Amino acid sequence: MAQHYDEGMTLHRFIFETTQAHPDATGQFATLLQQVSLAGRMVSSRVNRAGLGGMLGGTGETNVQGEYVQKLDEYANSIFKNALEHPGVVALIASEEDEEPAYTPERFRSGRYVFCMDPLDGSSNIDVNASIGTIFAVYRRRTPEGSRAELADVLRPGSEIGAAGYIIYGSGTILVLSTGNGVHGFTLDPSVGEFFLSHPNIQLQDSAKTYSVNEGYAASWDPRLRAWVESRKEAGMGWSARYIGSLVADFHRNLLKGGVFLYPATDSSPKGKLRMLYEAFPLAYIVEQAGGMATDGKNRILDLCPTGLHDRTPLYIGNRAQVEEITALLSDR
Ligand code: AHG
Ligand code: MN
Ligand code: MN
């Protein structure tokens, strides 16, 4: 069988080579990414067997956002926290599933980094076998290593992110990562339990004409956005629509094929639905690294600064030309 990945470049090796290039590297960042890879492999395996192992469906609880918690949401949250809290590389973990930040327990060393995550994105798609994923962002902490972290270590502009990525559990499992030097995708070979470089240096395709949005809410959008979407459908425009309803899956599709994803503000939700710290920021960081753009309809996403862990923001993300067009339209008073 032909290999569609570079067998010589495991994620492990990639991390090693990337971090070695930094003169002040202590190995903490490499360990952090290796633990993310481990947790991702564990969640991937559980997602694949979910229907067999009684892991489908809800827990009967709602989370801090008022959303139903699925069993796999809870599982993924505990797997990632467990993998990251003990090796002395992380000071604080902010998660969609936890109202408060999780500070590294005192029995472990409080490390150099802050980790923000949506442990399982698109969880309403779990029961129907559509793609779901984990989204994460990493910051270097502001407070001194070894001390307890503070909220100020995490409530800061997206532009201060040091690395971001996601793991998509789809027809295959792919980890997409940027440490500020382009965007690289690694596919999990489940037979050996390792991610291999399969999508080096991903760049957005400029000419793509695809939009991804939940049009069911169109009646409550800004009329200028409604008009923009309507005009995509005119004869001869050559546009397509694609919407899965998992941000990570919609984003990944557009990253590889080109397109723009929109989660607009609505009359009842002026900040939209998606969360700044662990959904919008990491994907905005990745899209910029891939030559694309992300705004809230007015401002660059990475220039925003959250005041709370679970702040929301409207999101327009993908190909530069389209995001610029929509942003110009929505900023025009
Ligand atoms: P989560 O499962 O982490 O709560 O996120 C769900 C999000 C996101 O994945 C997706 O883009 C969006 O919800 C879909 O929302 P609509 O159903 O309103 O389109
Ligand atoms: Mn999500
Ligand atoms: Mn989630």
CSV table of C-alpha atoms and ligand atoms in Angstrom, one decimal:
chain,number,residue,atom,x,y,z
A,1,MET,CA,0.0,0.0,0.0
A,2,ALA,CA,1.3,3.4,-0.9
A,3,GLN,CA,2.1,5.6,2.1
A,4,HIS,CA,0.5,9.0,2.1
A,5,TYR,CA,2.6,10.3,4.9
A,6,ASP,CA,6.2,10.8,5.7
A,7,GLU,CA,7.2,7.7,7.8
A,8,GLY,CA,10.4,9.5,8.7
A,9,MET,CA,8.6,12.4,10.4
A,10,THR,CA,6.7,11.3,13.4
A,11,LEU,CA,5.0,14.0,15.5
A,12,HIS,CA,7.5,13.1,18.2
A,13,ARG,CA,10.4,13.9,15.9
A,14,PHE,CA,8.8,17.1,14.6
A,15,ILE,CA,8.2,18.4,18.2
A,16,PHE,CA,11.8,17.5,19.1
A,17,GLU,CA,13.3,19.3,16.0
A,18,THR,CA,11.0,22.3,16.4
A,19,THR,CA,11.7,22.9,20.1
A,20,GLN,CA,15.4,22.2,19.9
A,21,ALA,CA,15.7,25.2,17.6
A,22,HIS,CA,14.8,27.4,20.6
A,23,PRO,CA,17.9,28.3,22.6
A,24,ASP,CA,16.0,28.7,26.0
A,25,ALA,CA,14.1,25.4,25.5
A,26,THR,CA,13.8,23.4,28.7
A,27,GLY,CA,11.9,20.5,27.2
A,28,GLN,CA,8.6,21.6,28.9
A,29,PHE,CA,6.9,22.6,25.6
A,30,ALA,CA,7.9,19.3,24.0
A,31,THR,CA,6.5,17.4,26.9
A,32,LEU,CA,3.3,19.4,26.7
A,33,LEU,CA,2.8,18.5,23.1
A,34,GLN,CA,3.6,14.9,23.6
A,35,GLN,CA,1.0,14.7,26.4
A,36,VAL,CA,-1.5,16.4,24.0
A,37,SER,CA,-0.7,13.7,21.5
A,38,LEU,CA,-1.2,10.9,24.1
A,39,ALA,CA,-4.5,12.3,25.3
A,40,GLY,CA,-5.6,12.7,21.6
A,41,ARG,CA,-4.8,9.1,20.9
A,42,MET,CA,-6.8,8.0,24.0
A,43,VAL,CA,-9.8,10.1,23.0
A,44,SER,CA,-9.6,8.9,19.4
A,45,SER,CA,-9.6,5.3,20.5
A,46,ARG,CA,-12.6,5.9,22.8
A,47,VAL,CA,-14.5,7.8,20.1
A,48,ASN,CA,-14.0,4.9,17.7
A,49,ARG,CA,-15.5,2.4,20.2
A,50,ALA,CA,-18.1,4.8,21.6
A,51,GLY,CA,-21.1,2.9,20.2
A,52,LEU,CA,-19.7,-0.4,21.6
A,53,GLY,CA,-18.7,0.8,25.0
A,54,GLY,CA,-21.9,2.6,26.1
A,55,MET,CA,-20.2,6.0,25.6
A,56,LEU,CA,-22.9,7.6,23.4
A,57,GLY,CA,-25.5,10.0,24.7
A,58,GLY,CA,-25.6,12.5,27.5
A,59,THR,CA,-24.7,12.5,31.2
A,60,GLY,CA,-28.0,14.1,32.1
A,61,GLU,CA,-26.1,17.3,33.3
A,62,THR,CA,-25.7,20.7,31.7
A,63,ASN,CA,-22.4,22.6,31.7
A,64,VAL,CA,-21.5,26.2,32.6
A,65,GLN,CA,-22.7,27.2,29.2
A,66,GLY,CA,-26.1,25.6,29.8
A,67,GLU,CA,-25.4,22.9,27.2
A,68,TYR,CA,-26.1,19.2,27.6
A,69,VAL,CA,-22.9,17.4,28.6
A,70,GLN,CA,-22.2,14.3,26.6
A,71,LYS,CA,-20.4,11.3,28.1
A,72,LEU,CA,-17.6,11.9,25.7
A,73,ASP,CA,-17.3,15.6,26.6
A,74,GLU,CA,-16.6,14.6,30.2
A,75,TYR,CA,-14.3,11.7,29.2
A,76,ALA,CA,-12.2,14.0,26.9
A,77,ASN,CA,-12.0,16.7,29.5
A,78,SER,CA,-10.7,14.4,32.2
A,79,ILE,CA,-8.2,12.6,29.8
A,80,PHE,CA,-6.6,15.9,28.7
A,81,LYS,CA,-6.4,17.3,32.3
A,82,ASN,CA,-5.0,14.1,33.6
A,83,ALA,CA,-2.3,14.0,30.9
A,84,LEU,CA,-1.3,17.6,31.5
A,85,GLU,CA,-1.5,18.3,35.2
A,86,HIS,CA,1.3,16.2,36.5
A,87,PRO,CA,4.5,16.5,34.3
A,88,GLY,CA,5.3,20.0,35.6
A,89,VAL,CA,4.8,21.8,32.3
A,90,VAL,CA,1.4,23.5,32.8
A,91,ALA,CA,0.3,26.0,35.4
A,92,LEU,CA,-3.4,26.3,34.5
A,93,ILE,CA,-5.9,24.6,32.3
A,94,ALA,CA,-9.0,26.4,31.1
A,95,SER,CA,-11.7,24.2,29.6
A,96,GLU,CA,-15.1,24.6,28.1
A,97,GLU,CA,-16.4,22.0,30.5
A,98,ASP,CA,-15.1,23.7,33.7
A,99,GLU,CA,-16.5,26.9,35.1
A,100,GLU,CA,-13.3,27.7,36.9
A,101,PRO,CA,-9.7,27.3,35.7
A,102,ALA,CA,-7.9,24.2,36.9
A,103,TYR,CA,-4.7,25.3,38.7
A,104,THR,CA,-2.0,22.6,38.8
A,105,PRO,CA,-2.4,20.8,42.1
A,106,GLU,CA,0.2,21.6,44.7
A,107,ARG,CA,1.7,18.2,44.7
A,108,PHE,CA,2.9,18.8,41.2
A,109,ARG,CA,5.3,21.5,39.8
A,110,SER,CA,3.5,24.4,38.3
A,111,GLY,CA,5.0,24.7,34.9
A,112,ARG,CA,5.7,27.3,32.2
A,113,TYR,CA,2.5,27.1,30.1
A,114,VAL,CA,-1.2,27.8,30.2
A,115,PHE,CA,-3.5,25.4,28.3
A,116,CYS,CA,-7.0,26.4,26.9
A,117,MET,CA,-9.2,23.7,25.4
A,118,ASP,CA,-12.5,22.7,24.0
A,119,PRO,CA,-12.0,19.0,24.9
A,120,LEU,CA,-14.7,17.8,22.5
A,121,ASP,CA,-16.1,20.1,19.9
A,122,GLY,CA,-19.2,19.3,18.0
A,123,SER,CA,-20.5,17.0,20.6
A,124,SER,CA,-24.0,17.2,19.3
A,125,ASN,CA,-22.6,15.1,16.4
A,126,ILE,CA,-21.3,12.2,18.5
A,127,ASP,CA,-24.4,10.1,18.3
A,128,VAL,CA,-24.6,10.4,14.5
A,129,ASN,CA,-21.0,9.5,13.7
A,130,ALA,CA,-20.1,12.8,12.2
A,131,SER,CA,-16.6,14.3,12.8
A,132,ILE,CA,-15.8,15.9,16.2
A,133,GLY,CA,-12.5,17.2,17.6
A,134,THR,CA,-10.4,18.8,20.4
A,135,ILE,CA,-9.3,22.4,20.0
A,136,PHE,CA,-6.4,23.9,22.1
A,137,ALA,CA,-4.2,27.0,22.5
A,138,VAL,CA,-1.0,27.3,24.5
A,139,TYR,CA,0.3,30.5,26.2
A,140,ARG,CA,3.6,31.0,28.0
A,141,ARG,CA,2.6,32.2,31.4
A,142,ARG,CA,3.2,35.7,32.6
A,143,THR,CA,3.7,34.9,36.3
A,144,PRO,CA,6.9,33.2,37.5
A,145,GLU,CA,7.2,29.5,37.0
A,146,GLY,CA,6.8,27.4,40.2
A,147,SER,CA,4.2,29.8,41.7
A,148,ARG,CA,0.5,29.4,41.4
A,149,ALA,CA,-0.8,30.9,38.1
A,150,GLU,CA,-3.3,33.8,38.1
A,151,LEU,CA,-6.3,34.6,35.9
A,152,ALA,CA,-4.1,37.2,34.2
A,153,ASP,CA,-2.1,34.3,32.7
A,154,VAL,CA,-5.1,33.4,30.6
A,155,LEU,CA,-7.2,36.5,30.1
A,156,ARG,CA,-5.0,38.1,27.5
A,157,PRO,CA,-5.1,38.8,23.8
A,158,GLY,CA,-5.1,36.0,21.3
A,159,SER,CA,-2.0,37.5,19.7
A,160,GLU,CA,0.0,36.2,22.7
A,161,ILE,CA,-0.7,32.6,21.8
A,162,GLY,CA,2.5,30.5,21.5
A,163,ALA,CA,1.0,27.4,19.8
A,164,ALA,CA,-2.4,26.2,18.8
A,165,GLY,CA,-3.9,23.1,17.2
A,166,TYR,CA,-6.8,20.7,17.0
A,167,ILE,CA,-7.3,17.0,16.7
A,168,ILE,CA,-10.1,15.9,14.4
A,169,TYR,CA,-11.7,12.5,15.0
A,170,GLY,CA,-13.2,11.8,11.6
A,171,SER,CA,-12.8,9.1,9.0
A,172,GLY,CA,-9.2,9.2,10.3
A,173,THR,CA,-7.7,11.1,13.2
A,174,ILE,CA,-5.6,14.1,12.3
A,175,LEU,CA,-3.7,16.5,14.5
A,176,VAL,CA,-3.2,20.0,13.0
A,177,LEU,CA,-0.6,22.1,14.8
A,178,SER,CA,1.1,25.5,14.5
A,179,THR,CA,3.9,26.6,16.8
A,180,GLY,CA,4.2,29.9,14.8
A,181,ASN,CA,6.0,28.4,11.9
A,182,GLY,CA,3.3,27.4,9.4
A,183,VAL,CA,0.5,24.8,9.8
A,184,HIS,CA,1.3,21.1,9.7
A,185,GLY,CA,-1.1,18.1,9.8
A,186,PHE,CA,-0.2,14.7,11.2
A,187,THR,CA,-2.4,11.6,10.6
A,188,LEU,CA,-2.7,8.9,13.3
A,189,ASP,CA,-1.7,5.5,12.2
A,190,PRO,CA,-3.7,3.5,14.7
A,191,SER,CA,-1.8,0.3,14.0
A,192,VAL,CA,1.4,1.9,15.5
A,193,GLY,CA,-0.3,4.5,17.7
A,194,GLU,CA,1.7,7.4,16.3
A,195,PHE,CA,0.9,10.6,14.3
A,196,PHE,CA,2.9,11.0,11.0
A,197,LEU,CA,3.4,14.1,9.0
A,198,SER,CA,0.8,13.9,6.2
A,199,HIS,CA,-0.1,17.6,5.5
A,200,PRO,CA,3.1,19.7,5.6
A,201,ASN,CA,2.8,23.4,5.4
A,202,ILE,CA,-0.9,23.8,4.8
A,203,GLN,CA,-1.8,27.0,2.9
A,204,LEU,CA,-5.4,28.2,2.2
A,205,GLN,CA,-6.5,28.1,-1.4
A,206,ASP,CA,-7.4,31.6,-2.5
A,207,SER,CA,-9.9,30.8,-5.2
A,208,ALA,CA,-12.3,28.7,-3.1
A,209,LYS,CA,-16.0,29.6,-3.2
A,210,THR,CA,-17.6,27.7,-0.3
A,211,TYR,CA,-19.4,29.2,2.7
A,212,SER,CA,-20.2,27.4,5.9
A,213,VAL,CA,-22.9,28.8,8.2
A,214,ASN,CA,-26.1,27.6,9.9
A,215,GLU,CA,-28.6,29.4,7.7
A,216,GLY,CA,-31.4,28.3,9.9
A,217,TYR,CA,-30.8,31.5,11.9
A,218,ALA,CA,-30.6,33.8,8.9
A,219,ALA,CA,-33.7,35.7,9.9
A,220,SER,CA,-32.0,37.1,13.0
A,221,TRP,CA,-28.7,38.1,11.3
A,222,ASP,CA,-27.6,41.6,10.3
A,223,PRO,CA,-29.4,42.2,7.0
A,224,ARG,CA,-26.1,43.1,5.3
A,225,LEU,CA,-24.8,39.6,6.1
A,226,ARG,CA,-28.1,38.0,4.9
A,227,ALA,CA,-27.7,39.9,1.6
A,228,TRP,CA,-24.1,38.7,1.2
A,229,VAL,CA,-25.1,35.1,1.7
A,230,GLU,CA,-28.1,35.5,-0.6
A,231,SER,CA,-25.9,37.0,-3.3
A,232,ARG,CA,-23.7,33.9,-3.2
A,233,LYS,CA,-26.6,31.9,-4.6
A,234,GLU,CA,-27.2,33.9,-7.7
A,235,ALA,CA,-26.8,32.2,-11.0
A,236,GLY,CA,-23.2,32.1,-12.3
A,237,MET,CA,-21.6,32.8,-8.9
A,238,GLY,CA,-20.4,29.2,-8.6
A,239,TRP,CA,-20.6,29.0,-4.8
A,240,SER,CA,-21.3,26.0,-2.7
A,241,ALA,CA,-22.5,25.6,0.9
A,242,ARG,CA,-21.1,23.1,3.4
A,243,TYR,CA,-22.1,22.9,7.1
A,244,ILE,CA,-21.5,20.0,9.4
A,245,GLY,CA,-22.2,21.7,12.7
A,246,SER,CA,-18.9,20.8,14.3
A,247,LEU,CA,-16.7,23.9,14.1
A,248,VAL,CA,-13.5,21.8,14.0
A,249,ALA,CA,-14.8,19.7,11.1
A,250,ASP,CA,-16.2,22.7,9.1
A,251,PHE,CA,-12.9,24.6,9.7
A,252,HIS,CA,-10.7,21.6,8.7
A,253,ARG,CA,-12.7,21.1,5.5
A,254,ASN,CA,-12.2,24.8,4.6
A,255,LEU,CA,-8.5,24.8,5.6
A,256,LEU,CA,-7.8,22.0,3.1
A,257,LYS,CA,-10.3,23.0,0.4
A,258,GLY,CA,-10.7,26.7,0.9
A,259,GLY,CA,-13.8,28.6,2.1
A,260,VAL,CA,-15.2,30.7,4.8
A,261,PHE,CA,-16.9,29.7,8.0
A,262,LEU,CA,-19.3,32.1,9.7
A,263,TYR,CA,-20.9,32.1,13.1
A,264,PRO,CA,-22.6,35.5,13.2
A,265,ALA,CA,-24.1,37.4,16.0
A,266,THR,CA,-27.9,37.1,16.2
A,267,ASP,CA,-30.6,39.4,17.7
A,268,SER,CA,-30.8,37.2,20.8
A,269,SER,CA,-27.0,36.3,21.0
A,270,PRO,CA,-25.1,39.5,20.1
A,271,LYS,CA,-21.8,37.7,20.8
A,272,GLY,CA,-22.7,34.6,18.7
A,273,LYS,CA,-22.1,31.2,20.2
A,274,LEU,CA,-18.5,30.3,19.9
A,275,ARG,CA,-16.1,30.9,22.7
A,276,MET,CA,-13.1,33.2,22.3
A,277,LEU,CA,-10.4,31.4,24.4
A,278,TYR,CA,-10.7,27.8,23.2
A,279,GLU,CA,-12.6,28.0,19.9
A,280,ALA,CA,-12.0,31.3,18.1
A,281,PHE,CA,-8.5,32.1,19.2
A,282,PRO,CA,-6.8,28.8,18.4
A,283,LEU,CA,-8.4,28.6,15.0
A,284,ALA,CA,-7.7,32.2,14.2
A,285,TYR,CA,-4.1,31.6,15.0
A,286,ILE,CA,-4.0,28.6,12.7
A,287,VAL,CA,-5.9,30.4,9.9
A,288,GLU,CA,-3.4,33.3,9.9
A,289,GLN,CA,-0.5,30.9,9.9
A,290,ALA,CA,-2.1,29.3,6.8
A,291,GLY,CA,-2.5,32.7,5.0
A,292,GLY,CA,-6.1,33.3,6.0
A,293,MET,CA,-7.9,35.7,8.2
A,294,ALA,CA,-10.4,35.8,11.2
A,295,THR,CA,-12.5,38.6,12.5
A,296,ASP,CA,-15.5,39.2,14.7
A,297,GLY,CA,-17.1,41.2,11.9
A,298,LYS,CA,-15.1,44.3,12.8
A,299,ASN,CA,-11.8,43.5,14.6
A,300,ARG,CA,-9.1,40.9,14.1
A,301,ILE,CA,-10.0,38.0,16.4
A,302,LEU,CA,-6.4,37.7,17.8
A,303,ASP,CA,-6.6,41.4,18.9
A,304,LEU,CA,-9.5,40.7,21.2
A,305,CYS,CA,-9.0,40.2,25.0
A,306,PRO,CA,-11.4,38.1,27.0
A,307,THR,CA,-12.6,39.3,30.4
A,308,GLY,CA,-13.9,35.9,31.4
A,309,LEU,CA,-12.9,32.3,30.5
A,310,HIS,CA,-16.1,31.6,28.6
A,311,ASP,CA,-16.5,34.9,26.7
A,312,ARG,CA,-18.1,34.5,23.3
A,313,THR,CA,-17.4,36.2,20.0
A,314,PRO,CA,-19.0,36.2,16.5
A,315,LEU,CA,-16.6,34.5,14.1
A,316,TYR,CA,-15.8,35.0,10.4
A,317,ILE,CA,-12.8,32.8,9.5
A,318,GLY,CA,-11.2,31.4,6.4
A,319,ASN,CA,-10.0,32.8,3.1
A,320,ARG,CA,-8.6,36.3,3.3
A,321,ALA,CA,-10.6,37.8,0.4
A,322,GLN,CA,-13.9,36.6,1.7
A,323,VAL,CA,-13.3,37.5,5.4
A,324,GLU,CA,-12.1,41.0,4.3
A,325,GLU,CA,-15.3,41.4,2.2
A,326,ILE,CA,-17.6,40.4,5.0
A,327,THR,CA,-15.7,42.5,7.6
A,328,ALA,CA,-15.8,45.6,5.4
A,329,LEU,CA,-19.6,45.1,4.9
A,330,LEU,CA,-20.3,44.7,8.6
A,331,SER,CA,-18.0,47.5,9.7
A,332,ASP,CA,-19.6,50.0,7.4
A,333,ARG,CA,-22.0,52.0,9.6
B,1,AHG,P1,-19.5,22.2,21.5
B,1,AHG,O1,-19.9,20.9,21.0
B,1,AHG,O2,-18.0,22.3,21.9
B,1,AHG,O3,-20.4,22.8,22.5
B,1,AHG,O4,-19.5,23.2,20.2
B,1,AHG,C1,-20.6,23.2,19.3
B,1,AHG,C2,-20.4,24.4,18.4
B,1,AHG,C3,-19.5,24.2,17.2
B,1,AHG,O5,-18.8,23.0,17.1
B,1,AHG,C4,-20.4,24.4,16.0
B,1,AHG,O6,-19.8,25.1,15.1
B,1,AHG,C5,-21.6,25.0,16.6
B,1,AHG,O7,-21.7,24.7,17.9
B,1,AHG,C6,-22.9,24.7,15.9
B,1,AHG,O8,-23.9,25.4,16.3
B,1,AHG,P2,-25.3,25.5,15.6
B,1,AHG,O9,-26.0,24.2,16.0
B,1,AHG,O10,-26.0,26.7,16.3
B,1,AHG,O11,-25.1,25.7,14.2
B,2,MN,MN,-17.1,23.6,20.7
B,3,MN,MN,-17.1,21.1,23.5
